[in-house]
Coordinates of C-alpha atoms and ligand atoms in Angstrom, one line a residue:
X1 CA 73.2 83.3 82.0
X2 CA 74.4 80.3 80.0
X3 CA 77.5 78.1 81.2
X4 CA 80.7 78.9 80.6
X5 CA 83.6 77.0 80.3
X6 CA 87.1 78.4 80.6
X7 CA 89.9 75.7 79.3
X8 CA 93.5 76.1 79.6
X9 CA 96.3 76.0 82.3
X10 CA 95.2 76.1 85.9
X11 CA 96.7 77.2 88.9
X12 CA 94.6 76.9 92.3
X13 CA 95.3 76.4 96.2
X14 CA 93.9 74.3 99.1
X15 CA 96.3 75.6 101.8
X16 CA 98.6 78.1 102.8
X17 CA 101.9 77.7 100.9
X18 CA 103.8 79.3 103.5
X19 CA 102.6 75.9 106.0
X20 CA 105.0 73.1 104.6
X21 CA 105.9 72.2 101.2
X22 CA 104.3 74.9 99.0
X23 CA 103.2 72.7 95.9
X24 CA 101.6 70.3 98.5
X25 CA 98.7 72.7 98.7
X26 CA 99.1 73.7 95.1
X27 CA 96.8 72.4 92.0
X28 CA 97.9 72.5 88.4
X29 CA 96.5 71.3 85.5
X30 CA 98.4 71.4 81.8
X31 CA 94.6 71.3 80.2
X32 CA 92.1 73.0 82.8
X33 CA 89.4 74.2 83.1
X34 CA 86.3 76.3 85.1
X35 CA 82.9 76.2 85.0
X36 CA 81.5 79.6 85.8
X37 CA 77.6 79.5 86.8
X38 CA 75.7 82.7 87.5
X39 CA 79.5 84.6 88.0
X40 CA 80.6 82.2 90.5
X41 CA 83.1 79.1 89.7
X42 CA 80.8 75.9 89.5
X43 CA 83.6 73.6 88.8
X44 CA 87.2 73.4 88.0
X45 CA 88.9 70.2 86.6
X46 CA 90.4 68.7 83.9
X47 CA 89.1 70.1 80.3
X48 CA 87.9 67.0 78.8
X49 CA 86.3 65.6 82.2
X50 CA 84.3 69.5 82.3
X51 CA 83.7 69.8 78.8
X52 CA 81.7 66.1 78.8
X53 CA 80.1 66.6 82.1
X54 CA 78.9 70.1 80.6
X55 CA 77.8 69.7 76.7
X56 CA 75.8 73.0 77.4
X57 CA 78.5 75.6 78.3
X58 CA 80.0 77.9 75.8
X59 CA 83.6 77.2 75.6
X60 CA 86.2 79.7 75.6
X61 CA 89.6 78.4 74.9
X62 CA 92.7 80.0 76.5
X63 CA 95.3 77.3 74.7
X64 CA 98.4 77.6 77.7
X65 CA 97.7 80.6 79.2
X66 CA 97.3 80.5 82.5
X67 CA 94.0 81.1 84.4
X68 CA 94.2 82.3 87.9
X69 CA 92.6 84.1 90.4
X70 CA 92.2 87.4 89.5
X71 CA 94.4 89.3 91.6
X72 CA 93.7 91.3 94.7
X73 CA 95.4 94.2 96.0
X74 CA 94.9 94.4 99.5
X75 CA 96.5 98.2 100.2
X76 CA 96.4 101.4 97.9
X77 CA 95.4 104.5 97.4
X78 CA 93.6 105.4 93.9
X79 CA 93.5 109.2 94.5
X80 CA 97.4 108.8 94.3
X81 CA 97.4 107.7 90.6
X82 CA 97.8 111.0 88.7
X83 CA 101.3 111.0 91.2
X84 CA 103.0 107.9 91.4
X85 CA 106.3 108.1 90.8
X86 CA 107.1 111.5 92.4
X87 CA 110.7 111.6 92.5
X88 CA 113.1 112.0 95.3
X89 CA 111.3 112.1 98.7
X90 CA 110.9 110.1 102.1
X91 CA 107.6 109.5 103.7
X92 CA 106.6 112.4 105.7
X93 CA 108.1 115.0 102.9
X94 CA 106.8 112.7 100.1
X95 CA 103.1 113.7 101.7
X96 CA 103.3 117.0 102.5
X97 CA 105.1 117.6 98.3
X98 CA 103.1 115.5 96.6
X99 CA 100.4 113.7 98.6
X100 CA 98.1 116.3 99.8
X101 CA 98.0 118.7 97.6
X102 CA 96.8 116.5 94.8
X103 CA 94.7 115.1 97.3
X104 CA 92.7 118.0 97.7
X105 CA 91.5 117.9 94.2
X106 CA 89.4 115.3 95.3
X107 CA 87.1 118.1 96.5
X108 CA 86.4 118.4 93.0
X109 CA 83.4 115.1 91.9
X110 CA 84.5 115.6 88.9
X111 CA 88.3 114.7 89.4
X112 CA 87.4 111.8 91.8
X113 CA 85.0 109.8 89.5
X114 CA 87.8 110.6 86.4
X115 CA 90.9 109.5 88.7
X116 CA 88.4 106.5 90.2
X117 CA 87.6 105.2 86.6
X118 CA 91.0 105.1 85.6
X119 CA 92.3 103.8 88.6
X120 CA 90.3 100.9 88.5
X121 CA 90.9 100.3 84.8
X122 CA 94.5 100.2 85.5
X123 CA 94.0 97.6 87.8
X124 CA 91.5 95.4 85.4
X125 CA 94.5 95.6 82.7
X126 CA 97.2 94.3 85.2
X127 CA 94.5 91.7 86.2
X128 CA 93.3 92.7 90.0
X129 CA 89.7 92.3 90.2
X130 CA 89.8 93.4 93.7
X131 CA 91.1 97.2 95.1
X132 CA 91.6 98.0 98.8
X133 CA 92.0 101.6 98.7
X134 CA 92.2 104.4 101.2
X135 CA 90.4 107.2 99.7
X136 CA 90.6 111.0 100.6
X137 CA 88.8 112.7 103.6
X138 CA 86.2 114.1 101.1
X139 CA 83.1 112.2 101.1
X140 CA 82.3 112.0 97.6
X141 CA 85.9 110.6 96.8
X142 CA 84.3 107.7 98.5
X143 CA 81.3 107.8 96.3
X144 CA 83.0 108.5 93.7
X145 CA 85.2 105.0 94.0
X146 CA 82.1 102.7 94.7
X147 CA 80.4 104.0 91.6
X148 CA 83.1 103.1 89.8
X149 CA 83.5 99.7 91.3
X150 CA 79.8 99.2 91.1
X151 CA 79.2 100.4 87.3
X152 CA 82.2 97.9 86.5
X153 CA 80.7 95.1 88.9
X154 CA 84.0 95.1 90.9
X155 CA 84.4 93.8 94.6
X156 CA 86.1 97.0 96.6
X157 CA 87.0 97.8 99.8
X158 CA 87.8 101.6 100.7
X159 CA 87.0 104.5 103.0
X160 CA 86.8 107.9 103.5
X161 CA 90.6 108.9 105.1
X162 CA 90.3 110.7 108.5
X163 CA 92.8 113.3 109.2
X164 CA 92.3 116.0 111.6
X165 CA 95.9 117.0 112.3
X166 CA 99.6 117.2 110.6
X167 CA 98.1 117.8 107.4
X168 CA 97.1 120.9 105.2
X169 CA 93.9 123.1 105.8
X170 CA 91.3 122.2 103.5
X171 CA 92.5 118.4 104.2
X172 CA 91.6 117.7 107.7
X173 CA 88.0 116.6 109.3
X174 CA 87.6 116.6 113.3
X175 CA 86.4 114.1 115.3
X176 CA 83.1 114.5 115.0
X177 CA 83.1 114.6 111.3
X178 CA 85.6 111.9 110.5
X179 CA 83.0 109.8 112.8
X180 CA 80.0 110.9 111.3
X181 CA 80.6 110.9 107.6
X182 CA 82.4 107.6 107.9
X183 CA 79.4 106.3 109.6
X184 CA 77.1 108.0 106.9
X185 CA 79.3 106.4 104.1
X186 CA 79.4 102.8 106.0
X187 CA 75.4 102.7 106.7
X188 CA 75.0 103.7 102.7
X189 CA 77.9 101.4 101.0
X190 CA 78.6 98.8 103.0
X191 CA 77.4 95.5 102.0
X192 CA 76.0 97.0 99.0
X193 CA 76.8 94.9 95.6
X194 CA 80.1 94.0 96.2
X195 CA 81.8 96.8 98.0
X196 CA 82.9 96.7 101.7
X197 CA 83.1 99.9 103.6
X198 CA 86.8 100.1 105.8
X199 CA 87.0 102.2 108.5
X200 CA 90.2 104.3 107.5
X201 CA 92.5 106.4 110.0
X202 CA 95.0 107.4 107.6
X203 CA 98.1 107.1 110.4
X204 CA 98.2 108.0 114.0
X205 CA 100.4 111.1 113.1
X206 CA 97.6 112.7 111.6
X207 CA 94.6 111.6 114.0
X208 CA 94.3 113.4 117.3
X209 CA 93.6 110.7 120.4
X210 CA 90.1 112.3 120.3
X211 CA 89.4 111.5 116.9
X212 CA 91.1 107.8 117.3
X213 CA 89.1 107.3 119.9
X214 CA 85.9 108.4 117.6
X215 CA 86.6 106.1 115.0
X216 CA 87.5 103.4 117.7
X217 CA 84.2 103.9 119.1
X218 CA 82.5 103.6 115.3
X219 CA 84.5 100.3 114.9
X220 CA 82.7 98.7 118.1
X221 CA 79.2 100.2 117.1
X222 CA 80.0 98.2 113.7
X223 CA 82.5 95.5 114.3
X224 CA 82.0 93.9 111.1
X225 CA 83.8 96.3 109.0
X226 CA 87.1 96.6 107.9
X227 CA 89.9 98.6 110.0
X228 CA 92.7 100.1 107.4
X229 CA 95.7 102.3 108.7
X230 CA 99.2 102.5 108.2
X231 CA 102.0 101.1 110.7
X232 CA 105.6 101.4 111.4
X233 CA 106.4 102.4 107.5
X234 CA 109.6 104.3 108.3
X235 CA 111.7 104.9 111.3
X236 CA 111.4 108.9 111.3
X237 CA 107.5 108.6 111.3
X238 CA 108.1 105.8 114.2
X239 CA 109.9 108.6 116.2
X240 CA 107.6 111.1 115.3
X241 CA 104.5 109.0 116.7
X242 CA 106.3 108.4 120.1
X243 CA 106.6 111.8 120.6
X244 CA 103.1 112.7 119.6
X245 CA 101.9 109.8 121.9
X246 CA 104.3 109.8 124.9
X247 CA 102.1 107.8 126.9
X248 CA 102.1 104.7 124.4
X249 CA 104.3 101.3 124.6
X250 CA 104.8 101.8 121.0
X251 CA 103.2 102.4 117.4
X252 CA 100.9 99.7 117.9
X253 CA 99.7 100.6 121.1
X254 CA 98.5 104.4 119.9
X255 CA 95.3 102.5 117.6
X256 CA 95.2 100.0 120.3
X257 CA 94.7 102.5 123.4
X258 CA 91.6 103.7 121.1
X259 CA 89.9 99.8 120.1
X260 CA 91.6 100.1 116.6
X261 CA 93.5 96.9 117.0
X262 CA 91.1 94.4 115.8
X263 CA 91.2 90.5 114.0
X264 CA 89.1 92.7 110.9
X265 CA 92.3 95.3 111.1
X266 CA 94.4 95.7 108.4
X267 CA 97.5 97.4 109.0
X268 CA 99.6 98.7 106.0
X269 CA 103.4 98.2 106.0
X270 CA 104.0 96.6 109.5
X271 CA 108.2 97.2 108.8
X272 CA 110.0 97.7 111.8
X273 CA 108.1 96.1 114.6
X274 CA 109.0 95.6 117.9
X275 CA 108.8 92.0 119.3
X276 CA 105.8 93.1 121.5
X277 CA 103.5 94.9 118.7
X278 CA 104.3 91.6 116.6
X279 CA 103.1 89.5 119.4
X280 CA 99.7 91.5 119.8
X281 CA 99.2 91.5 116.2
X282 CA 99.4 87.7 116.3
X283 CA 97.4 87.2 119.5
X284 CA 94.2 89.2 118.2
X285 CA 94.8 87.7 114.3
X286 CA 95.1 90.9 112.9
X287 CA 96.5 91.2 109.1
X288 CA 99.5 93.2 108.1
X289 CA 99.7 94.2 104.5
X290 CA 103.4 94.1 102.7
X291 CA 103.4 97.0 99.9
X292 CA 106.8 95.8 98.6
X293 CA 107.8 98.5 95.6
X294 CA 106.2 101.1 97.8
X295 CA 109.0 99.8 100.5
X296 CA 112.0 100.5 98.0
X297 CA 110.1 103.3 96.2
X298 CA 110.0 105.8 99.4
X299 CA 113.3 104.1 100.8
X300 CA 111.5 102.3 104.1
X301 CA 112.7 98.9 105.0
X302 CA 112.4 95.3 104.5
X303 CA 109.0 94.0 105.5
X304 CA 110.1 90.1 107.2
X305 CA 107.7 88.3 105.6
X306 CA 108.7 85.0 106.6
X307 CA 109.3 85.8 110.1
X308 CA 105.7 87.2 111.0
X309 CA 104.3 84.3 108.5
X310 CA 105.9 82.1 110.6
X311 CA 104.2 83.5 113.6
X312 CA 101.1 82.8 111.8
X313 CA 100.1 86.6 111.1
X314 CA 97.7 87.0 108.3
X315 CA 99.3 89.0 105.3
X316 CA 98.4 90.6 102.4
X317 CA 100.1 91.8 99.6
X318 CA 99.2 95.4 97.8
X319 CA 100.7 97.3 95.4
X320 CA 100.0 101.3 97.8
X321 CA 100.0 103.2 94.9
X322 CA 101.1 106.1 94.4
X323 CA 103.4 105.6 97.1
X324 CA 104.2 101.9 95.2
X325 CA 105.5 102.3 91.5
X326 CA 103.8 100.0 90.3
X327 CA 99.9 99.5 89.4
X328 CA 101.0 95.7 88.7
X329 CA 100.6 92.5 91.1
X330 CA 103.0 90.7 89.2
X331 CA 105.2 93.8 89.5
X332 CA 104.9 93.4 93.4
X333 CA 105.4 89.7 93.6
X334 CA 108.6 90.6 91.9
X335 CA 109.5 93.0 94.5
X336 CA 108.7 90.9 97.7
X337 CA 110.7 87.9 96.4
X338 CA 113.3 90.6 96.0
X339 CA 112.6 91.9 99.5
X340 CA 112.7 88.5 100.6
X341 CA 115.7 88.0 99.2
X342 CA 117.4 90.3 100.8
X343 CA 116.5 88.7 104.2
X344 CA 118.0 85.6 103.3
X345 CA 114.6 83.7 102.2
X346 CA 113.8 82.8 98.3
X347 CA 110.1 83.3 98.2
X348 CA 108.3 80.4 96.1
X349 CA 106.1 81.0 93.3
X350 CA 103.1 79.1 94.6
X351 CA 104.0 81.8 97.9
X352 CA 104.2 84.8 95.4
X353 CA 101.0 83.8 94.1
X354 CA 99.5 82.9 96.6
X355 CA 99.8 86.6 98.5
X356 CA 98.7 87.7 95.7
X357 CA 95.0 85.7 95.9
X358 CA 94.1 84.2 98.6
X359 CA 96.4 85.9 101.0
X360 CA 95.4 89.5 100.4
X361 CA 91.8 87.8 100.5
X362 CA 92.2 85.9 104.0
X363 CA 93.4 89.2 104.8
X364 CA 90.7 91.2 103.8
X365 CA 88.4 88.1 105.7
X366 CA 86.7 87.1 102.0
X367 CA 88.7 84.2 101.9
X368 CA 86.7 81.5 99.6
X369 CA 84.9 85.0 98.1
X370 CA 87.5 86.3 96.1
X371 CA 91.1 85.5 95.8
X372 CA 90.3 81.9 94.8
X373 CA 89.7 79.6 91.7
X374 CA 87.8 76.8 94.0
X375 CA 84.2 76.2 93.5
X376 CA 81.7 79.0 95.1
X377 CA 84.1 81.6 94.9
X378 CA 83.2 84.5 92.4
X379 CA 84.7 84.5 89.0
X380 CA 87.3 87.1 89.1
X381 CA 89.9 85.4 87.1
X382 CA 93.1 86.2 85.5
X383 CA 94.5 84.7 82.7
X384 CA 98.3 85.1 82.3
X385 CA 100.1 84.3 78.6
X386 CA 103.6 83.4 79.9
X387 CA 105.4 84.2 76.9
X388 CA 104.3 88.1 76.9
X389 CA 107.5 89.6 75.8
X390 CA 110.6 88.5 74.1
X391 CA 112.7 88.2 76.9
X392 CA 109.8 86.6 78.9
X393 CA 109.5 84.0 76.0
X394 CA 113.2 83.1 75.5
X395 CA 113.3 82.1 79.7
X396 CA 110.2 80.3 79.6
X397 CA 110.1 78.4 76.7
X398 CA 112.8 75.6 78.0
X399 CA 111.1 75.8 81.4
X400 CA 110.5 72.3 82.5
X401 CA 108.1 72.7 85.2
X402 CA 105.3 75.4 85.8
X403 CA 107.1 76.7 88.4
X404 CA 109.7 77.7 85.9
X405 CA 107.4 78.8 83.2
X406 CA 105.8 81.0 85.8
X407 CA 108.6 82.7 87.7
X408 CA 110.2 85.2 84.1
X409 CA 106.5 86.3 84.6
X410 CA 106.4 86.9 87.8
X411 CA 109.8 89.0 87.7
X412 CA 109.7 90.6 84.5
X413 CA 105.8 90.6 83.3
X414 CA 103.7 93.8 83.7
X415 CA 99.7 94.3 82.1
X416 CA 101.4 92.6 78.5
X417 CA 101.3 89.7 80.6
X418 CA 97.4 89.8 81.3
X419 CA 95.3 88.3 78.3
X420 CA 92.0 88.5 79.7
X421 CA 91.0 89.6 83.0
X422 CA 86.8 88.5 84.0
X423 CA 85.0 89.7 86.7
X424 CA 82.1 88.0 88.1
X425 CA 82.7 85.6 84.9
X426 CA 82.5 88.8 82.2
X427 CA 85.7 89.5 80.2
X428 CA 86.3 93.4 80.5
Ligands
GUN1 N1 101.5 106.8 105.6 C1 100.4 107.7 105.8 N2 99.9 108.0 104.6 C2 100.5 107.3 103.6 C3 100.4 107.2 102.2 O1 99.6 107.8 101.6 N3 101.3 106.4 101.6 C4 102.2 105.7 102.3 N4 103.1 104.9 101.6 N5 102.4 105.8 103.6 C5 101.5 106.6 104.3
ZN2 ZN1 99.3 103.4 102.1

């Protein structure tokens, strides 16, 4: 494949944003540019110094848009798109209304590989190169989602959702299933092109002990894999699992009792924690994921993000669609600066974007993969026109700073904000 060279605004990272003064560890450049080689990023720099040092590549101009890493979502759920936005429920009645049943369709091939295309589609028009997404507990919704991923070249993470209690016949496994399938799936899938196989409890409320204790024993037969659940979302479910597990310190301790508390665990939503399950999370460098319009959406809380940053805990940032509202990233930035907010902390931009990349990378542990515009990383890029809308425009126009041209995207753009999204260095 010949060179090519991708010149306009540039926005990359060398550090954590959250660790000192955020634009310490942030690189911009008015006139940019990357070098992709073979879909990987073989340079970045300034245009002119690029465009000498590489007569050969074919240029593609992007005038002051702004190329970024494409973005990745680090928590959803694609067999929830046909539903987002299901009005007027709380977590546990929002599942059993609208959750399940159209989560059995995904019995149906047919209606997984449709929802699975468009799902992933969605997400290449708001820019996210990269999904996270729990899938249902049929098999072939799994297959169904890597296909699609694959036939669009896409880095993915997902897994088949185990539930053998708390949720409808014709939507629960057992123990033995949820273990073997999910093994089936991980030994076919995982490491395959670019998809990573998660193993996926959907929430201890719907896992018996036995079949936590399956997938905890898959987890150490495999320990390389990803770990994705859910965790202290809302304060009913938090009740709800102390009854169901009377013999656990807390919500934590019910995946850690069964070796699902791992560094390679993601856990989804991570609201109201108690100061102990915040402590283990940071000992064993596990990752929480913040889903911030999913937070307001369903009515849950206000994820702290700069106190467990502070304490050094990895996070991610994810839209959990359907449960979010949003199939944007810039959408959810907005949301956890609001969130933020609201806690008394102004998020910066470099942070917003930043969670956005490399944090929901260093979360999923492909840090320097994906998530990033610095050289060897893959070329999933985003390119952002800052003037998208009228009301975008009028803000950003006397913006003196990037900072300030950025942020009426950030809180007001959607996919009119994404001019080009590439993928392994391919526009799509
Ligand atoms: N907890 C368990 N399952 C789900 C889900 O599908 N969405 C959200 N937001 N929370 C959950
Ligand atoms: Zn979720």
């Amino acid at each position: 494949m010949t060179d090519q060279l991708l010149l306009g605004q540039t926005l990359r990272f060398s550090g954590d944003p959250f660790v000192g003064d955020p634009e310490a560890v942030t690189h911009i450049s008015a006139r940019g540019g990357v070098l992709v080689r073979d879909g990987r990023i073989a340079a970045v720099g300034e245009a002119d110094d690029l465009r000498r040092d590489n007569p050969q590549a074919t240029v593609t101009e992007h005038g002051n848009h702004l190329i970024t890493a494409g973005f990745v979502d680090a928590h959803m759920h694609y067999p929830q798109t046909a539903m987002i936005a299901s009005w007027g429920k709380r977590l546990i009645d929002w599942l059993n209304t609208y959750t399940f049943p159209e989560e059995m369709r995904f019995a149906d091939r047919a209606y997984a590989d449709d929802i699975a295309g468009r799902t992933l589609d969605l997400a290449l028009a708001n820019g996210t190169t990269t999904l996270t997404s729990f899938c249902t507990i049929h098999p072939q919704s799994v297959e169904a989602f890597f296909e699609a991923a694959n036939t669009r070249g896409m880095a993915v993470v997902g897994g088949k959702t185990c539930m053998d209690r708390n949720a409808p016949d014709g939507l629960q496994d057992d123990a033995q299933s949820a273990y073997s399938d999910s093994k089936s799936l991980l030994e076919t899938w995982h490491g395959k092109d670019r998809i990573s196989y998660a193993i996926t409890p959907r929430f201890s409320p719907t896992s018996t002990p036995e079949q936590l204790d399956a997938l905890g024993a898959l987890w150490a037969e495999f320990p390389d894999v990803l770990m994705q659940t859910h965790l202290s979302e809302q304060l009913d479910e938090i009740e709800w699992v102390r009854g169901l597990f009377p013999d656990t310190r807390d919500y934590l301790d019910t995946y850690e009792k069964f070796g699902l508390l791992g560094e390679r665990g993601l856990y989804g939503h991570a609201i109201h924690l108690e100061p102990r399950e915040i402590d283990r999370l940071a000992e064993v460098n596990a990752a929480v994921v913040h889903c911030p319009t999913s937070n307001t959406f369903i009515g849950s809380g206000l994820f702290n993000m700069s106190g467990l940053k502070s304490r050094g805990i990895r996070t991610g940032l994810a839209t959990d669609t359907g449960g979010g509202s949003s199939f944007s990233m810039l959408r959810t930035m907005a949301a956890a600066y609001e969130i933020s907010q609201l806690r008394g902390t102004a998020l910066h931009p470099a942070q917003l974007m930043w969670l956005a990349t490399e944090g929901s990378a260093s979360a999923l542990h492909m840090s320097g993969e994906i998530g990033s515009l610095n050289v060897g990383a893959m070329a999933d890029i985003a390119v952002l026109d800052l003037a998208s809308t009228p009301a975008i425009t009028q803000r950003s126009c006397r913006a003196d700073s990037l900072w300030e041209a950025l942020f009426p995207t950030i809180m007001m753009g959607d996919d009119r904000s994404i001019s080009t999204t590439y993928v392994a260095g391919r526009p799509v």
